[in-house]
Short mmCIF file of C-alpha atoms in Angstrom, two decimals:
data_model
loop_
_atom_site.label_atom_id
_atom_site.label_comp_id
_atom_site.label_asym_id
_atom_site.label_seq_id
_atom_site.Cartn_x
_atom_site.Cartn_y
_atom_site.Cartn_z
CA UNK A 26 -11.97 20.49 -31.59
CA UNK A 27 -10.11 17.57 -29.73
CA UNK A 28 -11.43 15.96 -26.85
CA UNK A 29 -8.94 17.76 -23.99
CA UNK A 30 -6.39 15.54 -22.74
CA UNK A 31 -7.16 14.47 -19.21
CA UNK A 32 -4.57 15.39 -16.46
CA UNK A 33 -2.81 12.90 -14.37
CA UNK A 34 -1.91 13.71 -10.64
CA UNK A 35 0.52 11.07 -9.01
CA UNK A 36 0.68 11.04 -4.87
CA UNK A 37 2.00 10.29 -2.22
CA UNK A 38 2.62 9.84 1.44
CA UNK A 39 6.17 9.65 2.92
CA UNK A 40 8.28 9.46 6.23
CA UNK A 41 11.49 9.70 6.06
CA UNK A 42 12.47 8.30 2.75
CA UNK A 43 15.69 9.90 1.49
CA UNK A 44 17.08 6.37 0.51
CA UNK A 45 14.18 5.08 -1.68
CA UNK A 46 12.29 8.72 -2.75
CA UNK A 47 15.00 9.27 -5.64
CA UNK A 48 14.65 6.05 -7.26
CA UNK A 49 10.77 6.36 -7.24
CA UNK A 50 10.31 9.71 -8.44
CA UNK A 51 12.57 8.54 -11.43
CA UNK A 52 10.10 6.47 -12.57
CA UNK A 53 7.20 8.84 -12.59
CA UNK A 54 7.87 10.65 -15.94
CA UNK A 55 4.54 9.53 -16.87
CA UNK A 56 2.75 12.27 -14.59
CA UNK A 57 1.55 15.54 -14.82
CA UNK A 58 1.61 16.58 -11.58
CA UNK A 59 3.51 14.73 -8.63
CA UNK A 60 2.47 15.65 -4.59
CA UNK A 61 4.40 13.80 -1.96
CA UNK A 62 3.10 14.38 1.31
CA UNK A 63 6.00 14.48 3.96
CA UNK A 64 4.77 12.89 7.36
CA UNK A 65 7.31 13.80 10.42
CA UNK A 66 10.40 13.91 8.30
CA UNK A 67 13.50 14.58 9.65
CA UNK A 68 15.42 13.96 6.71
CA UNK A 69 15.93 15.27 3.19
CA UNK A 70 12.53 14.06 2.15
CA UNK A 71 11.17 17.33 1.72
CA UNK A 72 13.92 18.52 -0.05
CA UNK A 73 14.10 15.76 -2.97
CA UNK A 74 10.81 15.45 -3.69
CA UNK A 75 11.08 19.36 -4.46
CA UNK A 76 14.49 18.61 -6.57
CA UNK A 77 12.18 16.51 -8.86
CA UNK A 78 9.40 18.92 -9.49
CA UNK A 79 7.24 17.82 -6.53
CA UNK A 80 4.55 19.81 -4.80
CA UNK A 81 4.65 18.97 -1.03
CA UNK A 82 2.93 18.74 2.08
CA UNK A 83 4.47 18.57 5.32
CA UNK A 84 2.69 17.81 8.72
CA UNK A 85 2.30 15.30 11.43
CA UNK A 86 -0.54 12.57 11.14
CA UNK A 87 -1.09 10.06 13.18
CA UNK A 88 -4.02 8.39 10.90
CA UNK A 89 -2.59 6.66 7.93
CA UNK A 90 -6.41 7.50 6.41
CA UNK A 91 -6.31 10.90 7.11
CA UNK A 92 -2.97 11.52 5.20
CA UNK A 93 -3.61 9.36 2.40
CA UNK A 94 -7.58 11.64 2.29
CA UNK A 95 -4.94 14.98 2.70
CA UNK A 96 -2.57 14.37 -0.06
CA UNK A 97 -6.14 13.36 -2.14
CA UNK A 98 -7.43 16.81 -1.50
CA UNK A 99 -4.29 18.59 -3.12
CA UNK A 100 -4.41 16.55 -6.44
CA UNK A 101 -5.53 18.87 -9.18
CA UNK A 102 -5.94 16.08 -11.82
CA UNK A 103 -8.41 14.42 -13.48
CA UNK A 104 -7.33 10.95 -12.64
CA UNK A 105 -5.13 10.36 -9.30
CA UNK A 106 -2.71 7.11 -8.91
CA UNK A 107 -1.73 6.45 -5.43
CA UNK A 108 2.14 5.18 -5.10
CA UNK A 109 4.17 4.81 -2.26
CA UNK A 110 7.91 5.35 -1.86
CA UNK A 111 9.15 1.65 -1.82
CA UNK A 112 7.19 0.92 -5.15
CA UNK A 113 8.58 1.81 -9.24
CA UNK A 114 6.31 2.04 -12.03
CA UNK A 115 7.98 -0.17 -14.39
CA UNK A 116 7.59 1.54 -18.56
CA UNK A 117 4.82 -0.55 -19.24
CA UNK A 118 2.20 0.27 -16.42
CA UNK A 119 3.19 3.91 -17.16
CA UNK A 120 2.10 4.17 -20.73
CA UNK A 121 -1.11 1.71 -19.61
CA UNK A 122 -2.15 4.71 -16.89
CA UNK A 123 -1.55 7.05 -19.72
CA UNK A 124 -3.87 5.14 -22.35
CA UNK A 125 -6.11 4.37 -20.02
CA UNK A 126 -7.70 7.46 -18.50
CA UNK A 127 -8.23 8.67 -22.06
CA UNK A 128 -12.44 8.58 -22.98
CA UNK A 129 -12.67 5.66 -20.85
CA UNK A 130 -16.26 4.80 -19.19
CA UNK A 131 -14.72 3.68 -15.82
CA UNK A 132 -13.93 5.17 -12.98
CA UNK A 133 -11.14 3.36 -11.66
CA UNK A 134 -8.86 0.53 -12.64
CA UNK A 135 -6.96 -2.50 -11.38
CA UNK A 136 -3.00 -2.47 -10.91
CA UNK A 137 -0.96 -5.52 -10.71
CA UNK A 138 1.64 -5.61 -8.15
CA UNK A 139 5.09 -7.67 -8.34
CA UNK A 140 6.19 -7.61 -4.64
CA UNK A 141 10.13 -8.17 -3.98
CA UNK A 142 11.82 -9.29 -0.76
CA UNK A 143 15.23 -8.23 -1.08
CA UNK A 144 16.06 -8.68 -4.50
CA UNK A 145 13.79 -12.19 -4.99
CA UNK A 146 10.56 -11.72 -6.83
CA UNK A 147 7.67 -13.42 -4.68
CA UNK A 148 4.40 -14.47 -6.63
CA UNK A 149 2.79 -16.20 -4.48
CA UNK A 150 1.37 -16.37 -1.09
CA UNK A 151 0.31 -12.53 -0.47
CA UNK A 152 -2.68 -11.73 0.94
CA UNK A 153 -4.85 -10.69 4.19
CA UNK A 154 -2.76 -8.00 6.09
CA UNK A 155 0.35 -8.47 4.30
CA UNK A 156 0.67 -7.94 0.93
CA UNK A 157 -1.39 -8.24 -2.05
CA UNK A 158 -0.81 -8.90 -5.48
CA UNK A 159 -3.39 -6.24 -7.39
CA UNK A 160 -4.04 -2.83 -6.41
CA UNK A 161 -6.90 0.13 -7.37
CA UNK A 162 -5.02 2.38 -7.65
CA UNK A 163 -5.81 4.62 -10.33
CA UNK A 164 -9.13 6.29 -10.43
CA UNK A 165 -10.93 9.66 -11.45
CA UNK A 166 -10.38 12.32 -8.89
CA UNK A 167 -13.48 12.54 -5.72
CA UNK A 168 -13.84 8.93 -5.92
CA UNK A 169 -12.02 7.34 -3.70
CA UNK A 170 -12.21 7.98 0.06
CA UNK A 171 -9.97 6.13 3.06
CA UNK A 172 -11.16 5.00 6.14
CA UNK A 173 -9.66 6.67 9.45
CA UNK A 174 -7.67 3.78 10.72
CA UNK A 175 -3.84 3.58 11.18
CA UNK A 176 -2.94 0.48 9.42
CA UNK A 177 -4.09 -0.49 6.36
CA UNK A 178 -7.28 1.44 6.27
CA UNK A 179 -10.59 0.46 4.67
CA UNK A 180 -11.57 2.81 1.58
CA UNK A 181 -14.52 3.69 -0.25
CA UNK A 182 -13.91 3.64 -4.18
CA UNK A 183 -17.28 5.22 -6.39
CA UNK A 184 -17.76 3.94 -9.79
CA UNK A 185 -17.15 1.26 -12.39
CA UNK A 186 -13.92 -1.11 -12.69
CA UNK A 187 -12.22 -1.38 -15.25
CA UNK A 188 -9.90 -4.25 -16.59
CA UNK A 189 -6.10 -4.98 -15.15
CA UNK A 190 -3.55 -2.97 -17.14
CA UNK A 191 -0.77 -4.03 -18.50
CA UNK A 192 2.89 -3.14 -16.84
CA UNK A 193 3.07 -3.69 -12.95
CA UNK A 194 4.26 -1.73 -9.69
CA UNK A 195 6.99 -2.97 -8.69
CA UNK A 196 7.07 -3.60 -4.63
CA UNK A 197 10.10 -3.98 -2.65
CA UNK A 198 8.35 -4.61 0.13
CA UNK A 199 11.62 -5.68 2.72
CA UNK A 200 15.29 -6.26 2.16
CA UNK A 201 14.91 -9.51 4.21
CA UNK A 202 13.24 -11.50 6.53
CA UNK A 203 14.46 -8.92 9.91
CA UNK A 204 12.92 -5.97 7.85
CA UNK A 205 9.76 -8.30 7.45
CA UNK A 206 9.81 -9.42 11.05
CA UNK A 207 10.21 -5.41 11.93
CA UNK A 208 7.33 -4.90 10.02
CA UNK A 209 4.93 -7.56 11.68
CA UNK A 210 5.85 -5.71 14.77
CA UNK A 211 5.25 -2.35 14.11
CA UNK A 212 1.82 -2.96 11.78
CA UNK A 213 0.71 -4.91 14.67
CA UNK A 214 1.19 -1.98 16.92
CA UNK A 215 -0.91 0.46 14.86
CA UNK A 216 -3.56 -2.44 14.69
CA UNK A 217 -3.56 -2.65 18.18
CA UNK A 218 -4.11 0.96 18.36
CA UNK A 219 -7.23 0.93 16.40
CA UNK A 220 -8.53 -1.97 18.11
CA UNK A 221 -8.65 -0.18 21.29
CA UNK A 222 -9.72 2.81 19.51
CA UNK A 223 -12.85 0.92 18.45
CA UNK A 224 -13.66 -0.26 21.95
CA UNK A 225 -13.56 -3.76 20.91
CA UNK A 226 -10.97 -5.68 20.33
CA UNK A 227 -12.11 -8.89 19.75
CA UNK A 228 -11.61 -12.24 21.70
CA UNK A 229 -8.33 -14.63 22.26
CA UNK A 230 -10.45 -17.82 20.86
CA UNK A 231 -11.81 -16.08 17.43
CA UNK A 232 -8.32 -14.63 16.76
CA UNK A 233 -6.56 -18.00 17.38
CA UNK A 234 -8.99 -19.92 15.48
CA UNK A 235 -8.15 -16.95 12.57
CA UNK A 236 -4.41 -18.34 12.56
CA UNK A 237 -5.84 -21.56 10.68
CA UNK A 238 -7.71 -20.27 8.13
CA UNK A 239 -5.40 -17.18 6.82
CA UNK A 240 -2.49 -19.28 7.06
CA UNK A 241 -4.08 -21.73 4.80
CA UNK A 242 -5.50 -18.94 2.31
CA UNK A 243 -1.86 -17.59 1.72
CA UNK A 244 -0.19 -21.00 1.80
CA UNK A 245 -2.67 -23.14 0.10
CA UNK A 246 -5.04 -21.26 -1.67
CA UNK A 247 -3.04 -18.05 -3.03
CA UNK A 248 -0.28 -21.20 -3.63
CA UNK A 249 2.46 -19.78 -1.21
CA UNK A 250 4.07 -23.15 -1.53
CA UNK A 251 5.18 -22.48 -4.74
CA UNK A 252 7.55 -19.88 -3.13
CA UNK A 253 9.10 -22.98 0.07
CA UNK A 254 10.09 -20.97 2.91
CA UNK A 255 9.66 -17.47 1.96
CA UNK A 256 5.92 -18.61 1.80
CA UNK A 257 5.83 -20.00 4.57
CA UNK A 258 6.86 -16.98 6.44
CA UNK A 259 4.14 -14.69 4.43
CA UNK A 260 1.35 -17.11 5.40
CA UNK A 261 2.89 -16.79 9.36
CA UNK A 262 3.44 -13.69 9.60
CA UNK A 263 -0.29 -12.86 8.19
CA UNK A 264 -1.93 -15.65 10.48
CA UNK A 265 -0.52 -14.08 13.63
CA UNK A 266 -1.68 -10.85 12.58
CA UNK A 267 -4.58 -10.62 14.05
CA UNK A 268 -3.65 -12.47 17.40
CA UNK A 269 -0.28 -9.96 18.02
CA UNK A 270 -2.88 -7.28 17.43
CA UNK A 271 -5.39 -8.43 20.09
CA UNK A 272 -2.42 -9.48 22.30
CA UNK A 273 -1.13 -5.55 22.14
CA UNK A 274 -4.72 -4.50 22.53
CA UNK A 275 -5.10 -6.36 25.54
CA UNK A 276 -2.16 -5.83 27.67
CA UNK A 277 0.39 -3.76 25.96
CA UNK A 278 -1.27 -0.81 27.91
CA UNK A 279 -1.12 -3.40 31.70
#
C-alpha cells in the first residue's frame, strides 16, 4: 500500500486586502487547503478569498500572535505554510513545499525570501525589525506556536530543520520609500504598545546606543551597501526602531 500523501494547509491573516489578495491566491495552486483569516475588513476581503476556494475566518484581533495562533488552529493539514497577502510563491518554491513534506525526517524547513520595494529587487541590508531574507515557514502541523505580542511576535517552532528549498517568496514589501516611512510609523506604534504592555520599556541611553550597532549589522554586515541609498534607508529605518518605540512608550500616552 502507498505511503498516504501528506496534506498541505496554506494560511493566512489579512486586513483589508482586496488589491493584493487576488494576485496571491493565484499563486497558491500548490495547496490543498487555503484559510485566510479576515481581521476587521471592511472590504471585499472576505468575499475573494471565498471566490478562490478559501475557508475563512472573520473577527477582530488586536494581537498579531493571537491571529496568526487562530488561523493555526483551523488548518486541517499535515504540514502548514504561513503566507501573507503582499508575498507570491514563485513555481519553484511551490513544487519544493510539495517535495518536501513527503517522508521527510524534519519538522520544519527554511524559506528564502526575495523582498521588493516597488518594483526593485533588494538583496541586501534586511534584518532586525525590518525585513529578513529567510523565513520558517513551513512546518508539520502543532509545532509552531506565536508569541502574544502585536508586532512581529516571538514564536516557538518544535522539531528538526531542515535545509533551504529551492524557489523563493516573493515580498513586495512597499511601493516606495512613503509606504516604507508609513510603515516605520505604524510598527513602531504596535511596539510601543507592547512595551508598555510589558511594564518596561527600556531606557533612552540603551536604545540610542542600539542605533549604532543595528545600523551597522544591516549596512555593513548583511552588506546593505551593495544596495546605495535604498540600504541606507533599511539600515535607518531598523536602527531607529527601537528608539521611536521607547519614544511612543514614553510619552505618546503624556
Amino acid at each position: 500500500m502507498a505511503d498516504k500523501v501528506p496534506r498541505l494547509s496554506v494560511v493566512m491573516c489579512a486586513h483589508n486586502e482586496e488589491e493584493r489578495l487576488p494576485s496571491c491566491l493565484a499563486h497558491l495552486g500548490f495547496a490543498d487547503e487555503i484559510i485566510v483569516l479576515c481581521d476587521k475588513c471592511t472590504d471585499r476581503t472576505e468575499e475573494i478569498a471565498r471566490e478562490f476556494g478559501a475557508k475563512t475566518i472573520v473577527g477582530s484581533w488586536d494581537i498579531e500572535g493571537e491571529r496568526r495562533n487562530r488561523v493555526l488552529q483551523e488548518a486541517t493539514g499535515d504540514w502548514i505554510f504561513e503566507v501573507d497577502a503582499d508575498e507570491h510563491v514563485n513555481e519553484e518554491l511551490g513544487k519544493s513545499i510539495r517535495n518536501a513534506i513527503v517522508d521527510t525526517e524534519f519538522d520544519c524547513f527554511v524559506i528564502s525570501v526575495h523582498n521588493y520595494i516597488g518594483e526593485r529587487l533588494v538583496r541586501y541590508g534586511w534584518g532586525a525589525s525590518y525585513g529578513t531574507s529567510a523565513v520558517r515557514r513551513l512546518f508539520r502541523a502543532g509545532r509552531k506556536t506565536w508569541g502574544l505580542q502585536r508586532v512581529h511576535p516571538s514564536f516557538e517552532l518544535i522539531g528538526r530543520t531542515g535545509p533551504r528549498l529551492d524557489g523563493a517568496l516573493l515580498h513586495y514589501v512597499d511601493r516606495n520609500i512613503s509606504d516604507m516611512i508609513k510603515r516605520l510609523d505604524s510598527y513602531t506604534t504596535a511596539r510601543a504598545a507592547d512595551l508598555r504592555a510589558s511594564g518596561n520599556i527600556g531606557s533612552f541611553a540603551n536604545n540610542f546606543r542600539r542605533i549604532f550597532s543595528r545600523f551597522f549589522r544591516c549596512f555593513v554586515s548583511r552588506k546593505g551597501y551593495k544596495e546605495k541609498g535604498m540600504g541606507f534607508l533599511i539600515a535607518l529605518f531598523a536602527a531607529l526602531f527601537p528608539l521611536l518605540s521607547y519614544l511612543k512608550a514614553r510619552y505618546d500616552d503624556e
